[in-house]
Tab-separated table of C-alpha atoms in Angstrom:
chain	number	residue	atom	x	y	z
A	1	MET	CA	24.764	129.959	47.371
A	2	VAL	CA	25.577	132.865	44.927
A	3	GLU	CA	28.580	133.296	42.446
A	4	ASN	CA	31.017	135.859	43.947
A	5	GLY	CA	32.213	136.931	40.479
A	6	HIS	CA	35.415	135.100	40.750
A	7	GLY	CA	34.349	131.598	39.800
A	8	GLY	CA	33.495	130.721	43.382
A	9	ARG	CA	30.371	130.414	45.495
A	10	GLU	CA	29.404	132.250	48.689
A	11	THR	CA	27.363	130.832	51.393
A	12	GLY	CA	26.249	133.945	53.145
A	13	ALA	CA	27.907	133.074	56.412
A	14	VAL	CA	30.556	135.859	55.912
A	15	VAL	CA	29.290	139.432	55.298
A	16	THR	CA	31.333	141.394	52.732
A	17	ALA	CA	31.282	144.953	51.815
A	18	ASP	CA	29.795	145.858	48.545
A	19	GLU	CA	30.756	148.937	46.477
A	20	GLY	CA	29.492	151.972	48.210
A	21	THR	CA	28.928	150.148	51.652
A	22	GLU	CA	32.470	150.299	53.096
A	23	GLY	CA	31.630	152.150	56.308
A	24	LYS	CA	28.144	150.327	56.803
A	25	TYR	CA	29.551	147.601	59.214
A	26	ALA	CA	32.316	149.776	60.910
A	27	ILE	CA	32.278	149.993	64.623
A	28	GLY	CA	32.436	153.592	65.763
A	29	ASN	CA	34.679	154.880	68.610
A	30	PRO	CA	32.533	154.367	71.751
A	31	GLY	CA	34.675	156.942	73.626
A	32	LEU	CA	35.696	156.712	77.311
A	33	PRO	CA	33.035	155.510	79.999
A	34	PRO	CA	31.626	158.063	82.175
A	35	HIS	CA	33.632	159.098	85.229
A	36	ALA	CA	32.356	157.813	88.383
A	37	PRO	CA	33.557	160.168	91.172
A	38	ARG	CA	34.902	158.490	94.393
A	39	THR	CA	33.830	159.432	97.863
A	40	ALA	CA	36.979	161.470	98.554
A	41	ASP	CA	36.216	163.613	95.316
A	42	VAL	CA	32.946	164.828	96.711
A	43	ASP	CA	33.238	164.538	100.574
A	44	GLU	CA	35.968	166.522	102.253
A	45	LYS	CA	35.520	164.240	105.299
A	46	SER	CA	36.395	161.350	103.291
A	47	ALA	CA	39.420	163.088	101.808
A	48	LYS	CA	40.637	163.924	105.179
A	49	ARG	CA	40.082	160.385	106.407
A	50	ALA	CA	42.217	159.135	103.485
A	51	GLU	CA	44.932	161.524	104.173
A	52	ARG	CA	45.053	160.333	107.879
A	53	GLN	CA	45.320	156.692	106.535
A	54	VAL	CA	48.082	157.480	104.049
A	55	SER	CA	49.916	159.567	107.010
A	56	VAL	CA	49.630	156.562	109.453
A	57	LEU	CA	51.291	154.366	106.641
A	58	PHE	CA	54.074	156.617	106.401
A	59	LEU	CA	54.404	156.655	110.105
A	60	VAL	CA	54.434	152.927	110.301
A	61	SER	CA	57.420	153.173	107.908
A	62	ILE	CA	59.215	155.487	110.327
A	63	ILE	CA	58.486	153.105	113.255
A	64	GLY	CA	59.881	150.227	111.236
A	65	THR	CA	63.137	152.209	110.716
A	66	VAL	CA	63.402	152.768	114.265
A	67	VAL	CA	62.586	149.108	115.094
A	68	PHE	CA	65.620	148.100	112.694
A	69	PHE	CA	67.903	150.332	114.630
A	70	VAL	CA	66.885	149.037	118.042
A	71	GLY	CA	67.554	145.598	116.859
A	72	TYR	CA	70.798	146.252	115.256
A	73	PHE	CA	72.419	148.324	117.831
A	74	ALA	CA	70.789	147.602	121.149
A	75	ILE	CA	70.015	143.998	120.771
A	76	GLY	CA	73.170	143.408	118.666
A	77	ARG	CA	75.425	144.832	121.499
A	78	THR	CA	73.246	142.882	124.211
A	79	ALA	CA	73.935	139.548	122.462
A	80	GLU	CA	77.827	139.974	122.741
A	81	GLU	CA	77.400	140.362	126.606
A	82	TYR	CA	76.110	136.638	127.108
A	83	ALA	CA	78.740	133.939	127.751
A	84	ASP	CA	76.228	131.019	127.026
A	85	TYR	CA	76.039	130.071	123.698
A	86	PHE	CA	72.262	129.385	123.915
A	87	ASP	CA	71.651	132.780	125.474
A	88	GLN	CA	73.588	134.381	122.541
A	89	MET	CA	71.432	132.441	120.070
A	90	ALA	CA	68.299	133.544	121.664
A	91	MET	CA	69.464	137.033	121.485
A	92	LEU	CA	70.469	136.859	117.831
A	93	ARG	CA	67.128	135.394	116.864
A	94	ILE	CA	65.309	138.327	118.433
A	95	GLN	CA	67.696	140.580	116.510
A	96	ASN	CA	67.261	139.178	113.246
A	97	THR	CA	63.278	139.194	113.701
A	98	LEU	CA	63.654	142.982	114.628
A	99	LEU	CA	65.894	143.751	111.757
A	100	GLY	CA	63.548	141.667	109.212
A	101	VAL	CA	60.182	143.106	110.777
A	102	GLY	CA	61.604	146.688	110.873
A	103	SER	CA	63.095	146.698	107.314
A	104	ALA	CA	59.850	145.338	106.056
A	105	LEU	CA	57.743	147.719	107.617
A	106	ALA	CA	60.019	150.630	106.414
A	107	MET	CA	59.461	149.673	102.976
A	108	LEU	CA	55.987	148.363	103.216
A	109	GLY	CA	54.915	151.475	104.876
A	110	ILE	CA	56.160	153.917	102.188
A	111	GLY	CA	54.942	151.598	99.290
A	112	MET	CA	51.242	151.046	100.703
A	113	GLY	CA	50.989	154.853	101.805
A	114	VAL	CA	52.007	155.925	98.175
A	115	VAL	CA	49.600	153.645	96.496
A	116	HIS	CA	46.786	154.586	98.798
A	117	TRP	CA	47.432	158.312	98.197
A	118	ALA	CA	47.120	157.744	94.451
A	119	ARG	CA	43.992	155.518	94.790
A	120	THR	CA	42.137	157.958	96.941
A	121	LEU	CA	43.478	161.603	96.524
A	122	MET	CA	44.945	161.905	93.187
A	123	PRO	CA	42.678	162.204	89.945
A	124	ASP	CA	41.720	158.898	88.622
A	125	HIS	CA	39.818	160.288	85.348
A	126	GLU	CA	41.018	159.339	82.062
A	127	LEU	CA	42.330	161.830	79.467
A	128	VAL	CA	43.072	161.558	75.796
A	129	GLU	CA	45.553	164.380	74.543
A	130	ASP	CA	46.684	164.471	71.057
A	131	ARG	CA	50.471	165.034	70.590
A	132	LYS	CA	51.421	168.378	69.539
A	133	PRO	CA	54.582	169.703	67.872
A	134	LEU	CA	57.049	171.259	70.322
A	135	ARG	CA	57.335	175.015	69.890
A	136	LEU	CA	60.612	176.395	71.429
A	137	GLU	CA	59.096	179.839	72.370
A	138	SER	CA	56.459	177.835	74.444
A	139	ASP	CA	58.332	175.012	75.896
A	140	ARG	CA	59.115	176.763	79.184
A	141	GLU	CA	55.562	177.759	79.790
A	142	GLU	CA	54.300	174.394	78.814
A	143	ALA	CA	56.578	172.619	81.088
A	144	ALA	CA	55.734	174.921	84.049
A	145	GLY	CA	52.209	174.190	83.473
A	146	ILE	CA	52.711	170.463	83.640
A	147	VAL	CA	54.520	170.818	86.858
A	148	ASN	CA	51.835	172.913	88.249
A	149	GLY	CA	49.148	170.636	87.283
A	150	VAL	CA	50.953	167.619	88.805
A	151	MET	CA	51.366	169.655	91.949
A	152	GLU	CA	47.802	170.608	91.922
A	153	GLU	CA	46.394	166.916	91.206
A	154	SER	CA	48.713	165.366	93.782
A	155	GLN	CA	47.406	167.735	96.510
A	156	VAL	CA	50.691	168.227	97.820
A	157	LYS	CA	50.261	171.802	98.924
A	158	ARG	CA	46.834	171.132	100.405
A	159	ARG	CA	47.871	168.262	102.867
A	160	PRO	CA	51.263	169.193	104.438
A	161	PHE	CA	51.077	166.828	107.301
A	162	MET	CA	50.826	164.015	104.678
A	163	VAL	CA	53.776	165.388	102.802
A	164	GLY	CA	55.772	165.820	105.874
A	165	SER	CA	55.406	162.103	106.852
A	166	LEU	CA	56.212	161.028	103.435
A	167	ALA	CA	59.635	163.105	103.505
A	168	ALA	CA	60.405	161.766	107.133
A	169	ALA	CA	59.918	158.218	106.039
A	170	ALA	CA	61.630	158.334	102.660
A	171	LEU	CA	64.612	160.064	104.456
A	172	LEU	CA	64.760	157.247	107.286
A	173	ALA	CA	63.778	154.463	105.086
A	174	PRO	CA	67.357	154.008	103.454
A	175	LEU	CA	69.321	154.496	106.593
A	176	PRO	CA	69.185	150.820	107.585
A	177	PHE	CA	70.801	149.674	104.187
A	178	VAL	CA	73.390	152.504	104.646
A	179	VAL	CA	74.433	151.142	108.056
A	180	MET	CA	74.442	147.285	106.814
A	181	PHE	CA	76.813	148.328	103.927
A	182	ARG	CA	78.935	150.467	106.119
A	183	ASP	CA	79.357	147.577	108.693
A	184	LEU	CA	80.467	145.022	105.857
A	185	ASP	CA	83.904	146.361	106.518
A	186	ARG	CA	83.710	147.186	110.062
A	187	ALA	CA	86.053	145.677	112.681
A	188	TYR	CA	84.952	144.453	116.079
A	189	GLY	CA	85.185	148.101	117.563
A	190	ASP	CA	83.812	151.183	116.349
A	191	GLU	CA	86.635	152.094	113.821
A	192	PHE	CA	86.907	151.092	110.221
A	193	SER	CA	89.524	148.621	109.404
A	194	PRO	CA	90.402	148.266	105.736
A	195	GLU	CA	92.988	145.886	106.391
A	196	ARG	CA	90.439	143.533	108.448
A	197	MET	CA	90.253	140.833	105.625
A	198	ARG	CA	94.138	140.690	105.394
A	199	HIS	CA	94.482	138.700	108.551
A	200	THR	CA	92.795	135.569	109.672
A	201	LEU	CA	93.260	133.205	112.648
A	202	TRP	CA	95.710	131.141	110.691
A	203	ASP	CA	99.297	131.598	112.174
A	204	GLU	CA	102.604	129.766	112.108
A	205	GLY	CA	102.137	126.376	113.863
A	206	THR	CA	98.062	126.536	113.923
A	207	ARG	CA	97.048	123.002	113.553
A	208	LEU	CA	94.464	122.313	110.740
A	209	VAL	CA	91.509	120.397	112.068
A	210	ARG	CA	88.262	118.982	110.475
A	211	ASP	CA	85.215	121.247	110.289
A	212	PRO	CA	83.067	120.879	112.454
A	213	THR	CA	84.450	118.179	114.715
A	214	GLY	CA	87.772	119.826	115.517
A	215	THR	CA	89.818	116.667	114.910
A	216	PRO	CA	93.375	117.377	114.111
A	217	ILE	CA	94.295	115.887	110.607
A	218	ARG	CA	97.486	113.722	110.153
A	219	ALA	CA	99.060	114.063	106.722
A	220	ALA	CA	99.125	110.278	106.436
A	221	ASP	CA	95.410	110.155	106.580
A	222	VAL	CA	94.784	112.363	103.581
A	223	THR	CA	94.443	110.188	100.599
A	224	ILE	CA	94.983	111.357	96.864
A	225	GLY	CA	91.862	112.627	95.573
A	226	SER	CA	90.106	113.439	98.986
A	227	ALA	CA	88.952	116.940	100.042
A	228	VAL	CA	88.703	117.989	103.659
A	229	HIS	CA	86.960	120.995	105.127
A	230	VAL	CA	89.289	122.749	107.469
A	231	ILE	CA	89.152	125.412	110.272
A	232	PRO	CA	91.972	126.636	112.430
A	233	GLU	CA	92.393	124.917	115.844
A	234	ASN	CA	92.501	128.140	117.821
A	235	LEU	CA	88.951	129.014	116.664
A	236	ARG	CA	87.713	127.154	119.449
A	237	GLU	CA	89.321	129.605	121.944
A	238	ILE	CA	86.910	132.396	120.880
A	239	THR	CA	84.165	132.651	123.411
A	240	SER	CA	81.814	135.174	121.567
A	241	HIS	CA	79.461	133.314	119.337
A	242	GLY	CA	79.354	136.365	116.922
A	243	GLU	CA	83.201	136.701	116.713
A	244	ARG	CA	83.563	133.219	116.319
A	245	LEU	CA	81.345	133.046	113.169
A	246	SER	CA	82.996	136.064	111.788
A	247	GLU	CA	86.471	134.427	112.253
A	248	LYS	CA	85.503	131.149	110.910
A	249	ALA	CA	83.927	132.909	107.729
A	250	LYS	CA	87.345	134.356	106.955
A	251	SER	CA	89.410	131.294	107.968
A	252	VAL	CA	87.654	128.221	106.345
A	253	VAL	CA	90.054	126.062	104.172
A	254	LEU	CA	89.804	123.450	101.628
A	255	LEU	CA	92.475	120.635	101.934
A	256	MET	CA	92.845	118.286	99.040
A	257	ARG	CA	95.709	115.935	98.140
A	258	LEU	CA	97.039	115.598	94.655
A	259	ASN	CA	99.720	113.220	92.799
A	260	PRO	CA	102.953	115.535	93.275
A	261	ASP	CA	103.350	114.956	89.484
A	262	ASP	CA	100.116	116.781	88.594
A	263	PHE	CA	101.205	120.101	89.721
A	264	GLU	CA	101.663	122.160	86.449
A	265	HIS	CA	103.491	125.068	88.041
A	266	THR	CA	105.035	126.237	91.360
A	267	SER	CA	105.754	129.902	91.859
A	268	PRO	CA	109.038	131.178	93.363
A	269	GLY	CA	108.575	131.285	96.964
A	270	ARG	CA	105.954	128.624	97.180
A	271	GLU	CA	108.202	125.507	96.962
A	272	ASP	CA	107.453	124.710	100.437
A	273	TRP	CA	103.921	125.509	100.785
A	274	THR	CA	102.717	121.983	100.094
A	275	TYR	CA	103.325	118.744	101.738
A	276	GLU	CA	103.819	115.631	99.471
A	277	GLY	CA	100.923	116.725	97.092
A	278	ILE	CA	98.604	118.001	100.041
A	279	ILE	CA	97.526	121.740	99.241
A	280	ALA	CA	95.303	123.932	100.960
A	281	CYS	CA	93.408	126.965	99.854
A	282	SER	CA	90.580	129.484	101.022
A	283	LYS	CA	87.026	128.394	100.608
A	284	VAL	CA	85.859	132.136	100.140
A	285	CYS	CA	85.279	132.721	96.492
A	286	THR	CA	87.259	135.605	95.269
A	287	HIS	CA	84.196	136.792	93.146
A	288	VAL	CA	81.408	137.658	95.613
A	289	GLY	CA	82.504	135.387	98.731
A	290	CYS	CA	80.266	132.221	98.211
A	291	PRO	CA	81.915	129.067	99.720
A	292	VAL	CA	84.010	126.923	96.953
A	293	ALA	CA	83.221	123.564	98.147
A	294	LEU	CA	82.869	121.361	95.071
A	295	TYR	CA	85.928	119.486	94.088
A	296	GLU	CA	86.516	117.164	90.842
A	297	ARG	CA	89.383	114.881	91.563
A	298	HIS	CA	90.228	113.956	87.975
A	299	THR	CA	90.653	117.655	86.563
A	300	HIS	CA	91.650	118.961	90.012
A	301	HIS	CA	89.035	121.852	89.623
A	302	LEU	CA	87.115	123.584	92.339
A	303	LEU	CA	83.790	125.008	91.489
A	304	CYS	CA	81.915	127.798	92.962
A	305	PRO	CA	78.195	126.754	92.939
A	306	CYS	CA	77.097	130.514	92.865
A	307	HIS	CA	78.336	131.792	89.587
A	308	GLN	CA	80.549	128.824	88.361
A	309	SER	CA	83.857	130.212	88.882
A	310	THR	CA	86.209	127.420	88.269
A	311	PHE	CA	89.879	127.195	89.800
A	312	ASP	CA	92.624	124.801	89.219
A	313	ALA	CA	94.348	123.216	92.157
A	314	ALA	CA	97.136	122.011	90.029
A	315	GLN	CA	97.967	125.679	88.923
A	316	GLU	CA	97.830	127.277	92.294
A	317	PHE	CA	94.133	127.725	92.046
A	318	LYS	CA	94.244	129.868	88.915
A	319	VAL	CA	90.841	130.782	87.675
A	320	VAL	CA	90.095	128.799	84.521
A	321	PHE	CA	86.487	129.762	83.933
A	322	GLY	CA	84.052	132.355	85.292
A	323	PRO	CA	83.716	135.734	86.676
A	324	ALA	CA	86.315	135.559	89.532
A	325	GLY	CA	89.180	137.872	88.830
A	326	ARG	CA	92.045	136.089	90.854
A	327	PRO	CA	93.150	132.747	92.222
A	328	LEU	CA	91.949	131.289	95.648
A	329	PRO	CA	94.523	132.490	98.385
A	330	GLN	CA	96.833	129.543	99.086
A	331	LEU	CA	97.362	128.405	102.731
A	332	PRO	CA	101.047	127.653	103.263
A	333	ILE	CA	101.337	124.240	105.177
A	334	ALA	CA	103.525	121.835	106.642
A	335	VAL	CA	103.733	118.907	109.038
A	336	ASP	CA	104.544	118.905	112.991
A	337	ASP	CA	106.585	116.453	115.016
A	338	GLU	CA	103.576	114.321	115.586
A	339	GLY	CA	102.731	114.095	111.860
A	340	PHE	CA	99.870	116.643	112.154
A	341	LEU	CA	99.183	119.164	109.398
A	342	ILE	CA	100.037	122.917	110.542
A	343	ALA	CA	99.840	126.308	108.915
A	344	ARG	CA	103.302	127.833	108.131
A	345	SER	CA	101.793	131.380	108.248
A	346	ASP	CA	98.642	133.288	107.756
A	347	PHE	CA	97.323	133.851	104.052
A	348	THR	CA	99.846	135.988	102.118
A	349	GLU	CA	97.046	137.931	100.828
A	350	PRO	CA	93.404	139.105	101.651
A	351	VAL	CA	90.700	136.395	101.480
A	352	GLY	CA	87.561	136.818	99.625
A	353	PRO	CA	86.341	139.369	97.040
A	354	THR	CA	88.399	142.021	95.880
A	355	TYR	CA	87.417	145.285	97.650
A	356	TRP	CA	88.407	148.866	97.195
A	357	GLU	CA	90.784	149.285	100.126
A	358	ARG	CA	92.778	146.213	99.146
A	359	HIS	CA	96.458	146.639	98.403
A	360	ASP	CA	98.710	143.849	97.163
A	361	GLY	CA	101.794	145.950	97.381
């Protein structure tokens, strides 16, 4: 050990810099490793082979888009022609497979093609460039030089077939998503129907039946605190499986019974919408359309599991928490001569999320 000049001792395990030796132990900049050229950089045949591989991947993307449209239009229309439920389901499984495989190939082909292009044909050497101050008089020339350099390095001008296949794939790939979004508000024909969500299968006198058994519901069988999942009785009359699913998605209802004294407010015109504390509402959340199926009997709250929107059944399904922008639509109900619950009418407002064509008058 030696004295360190500050009253302590040094063991020699740690090297310190003495006066005049500050740079003795410094590690110099090793610089960039030597660049190893790829096969495509030195062999034009390898570059052509890489170009063909990239073009094939872009063509795969185009084929995937075509497969999607075949499944969406051809198989989808074919499924509606089958009356048998199991035949319809078999065709729908084929359709879903084509939609999934087609959209996957459309996106995967473009992604893999661009990555392979960058790894095999674009320059891969590393550059270090010091930041330079901008000079207004040379900004235009510098920007043009950068663009020209990028065009040259990406070999866009030298390989037109590869660029053309990329352009075709990029133009076709988004079309499946455009078609799907367009179809969100499409009626069962070929024309748009902005009022489609305003009407459901519920009508005056339509019985409320249990989902999925289809058993009619007597008012006397609904106890205070209970909640029943309900569909319209006439749903079973629809033979097309796809149409039946679409109508069910709009018509599903949650039925519950409260103590009549628990109702906090009744709007003018809704005095006869309930029966002895039995009240019904749409299960489709007004936020993004998730099924509202969680009921808490003590607080009378309905909870959407997707984004926690909470509705109060005692306040005509008013939003008390969460992102939903309006109450759940209430279904007016009554009792027929046999004691079964029936609808007084359809919903008086569109079900589901708010959309841009919706008008409440």
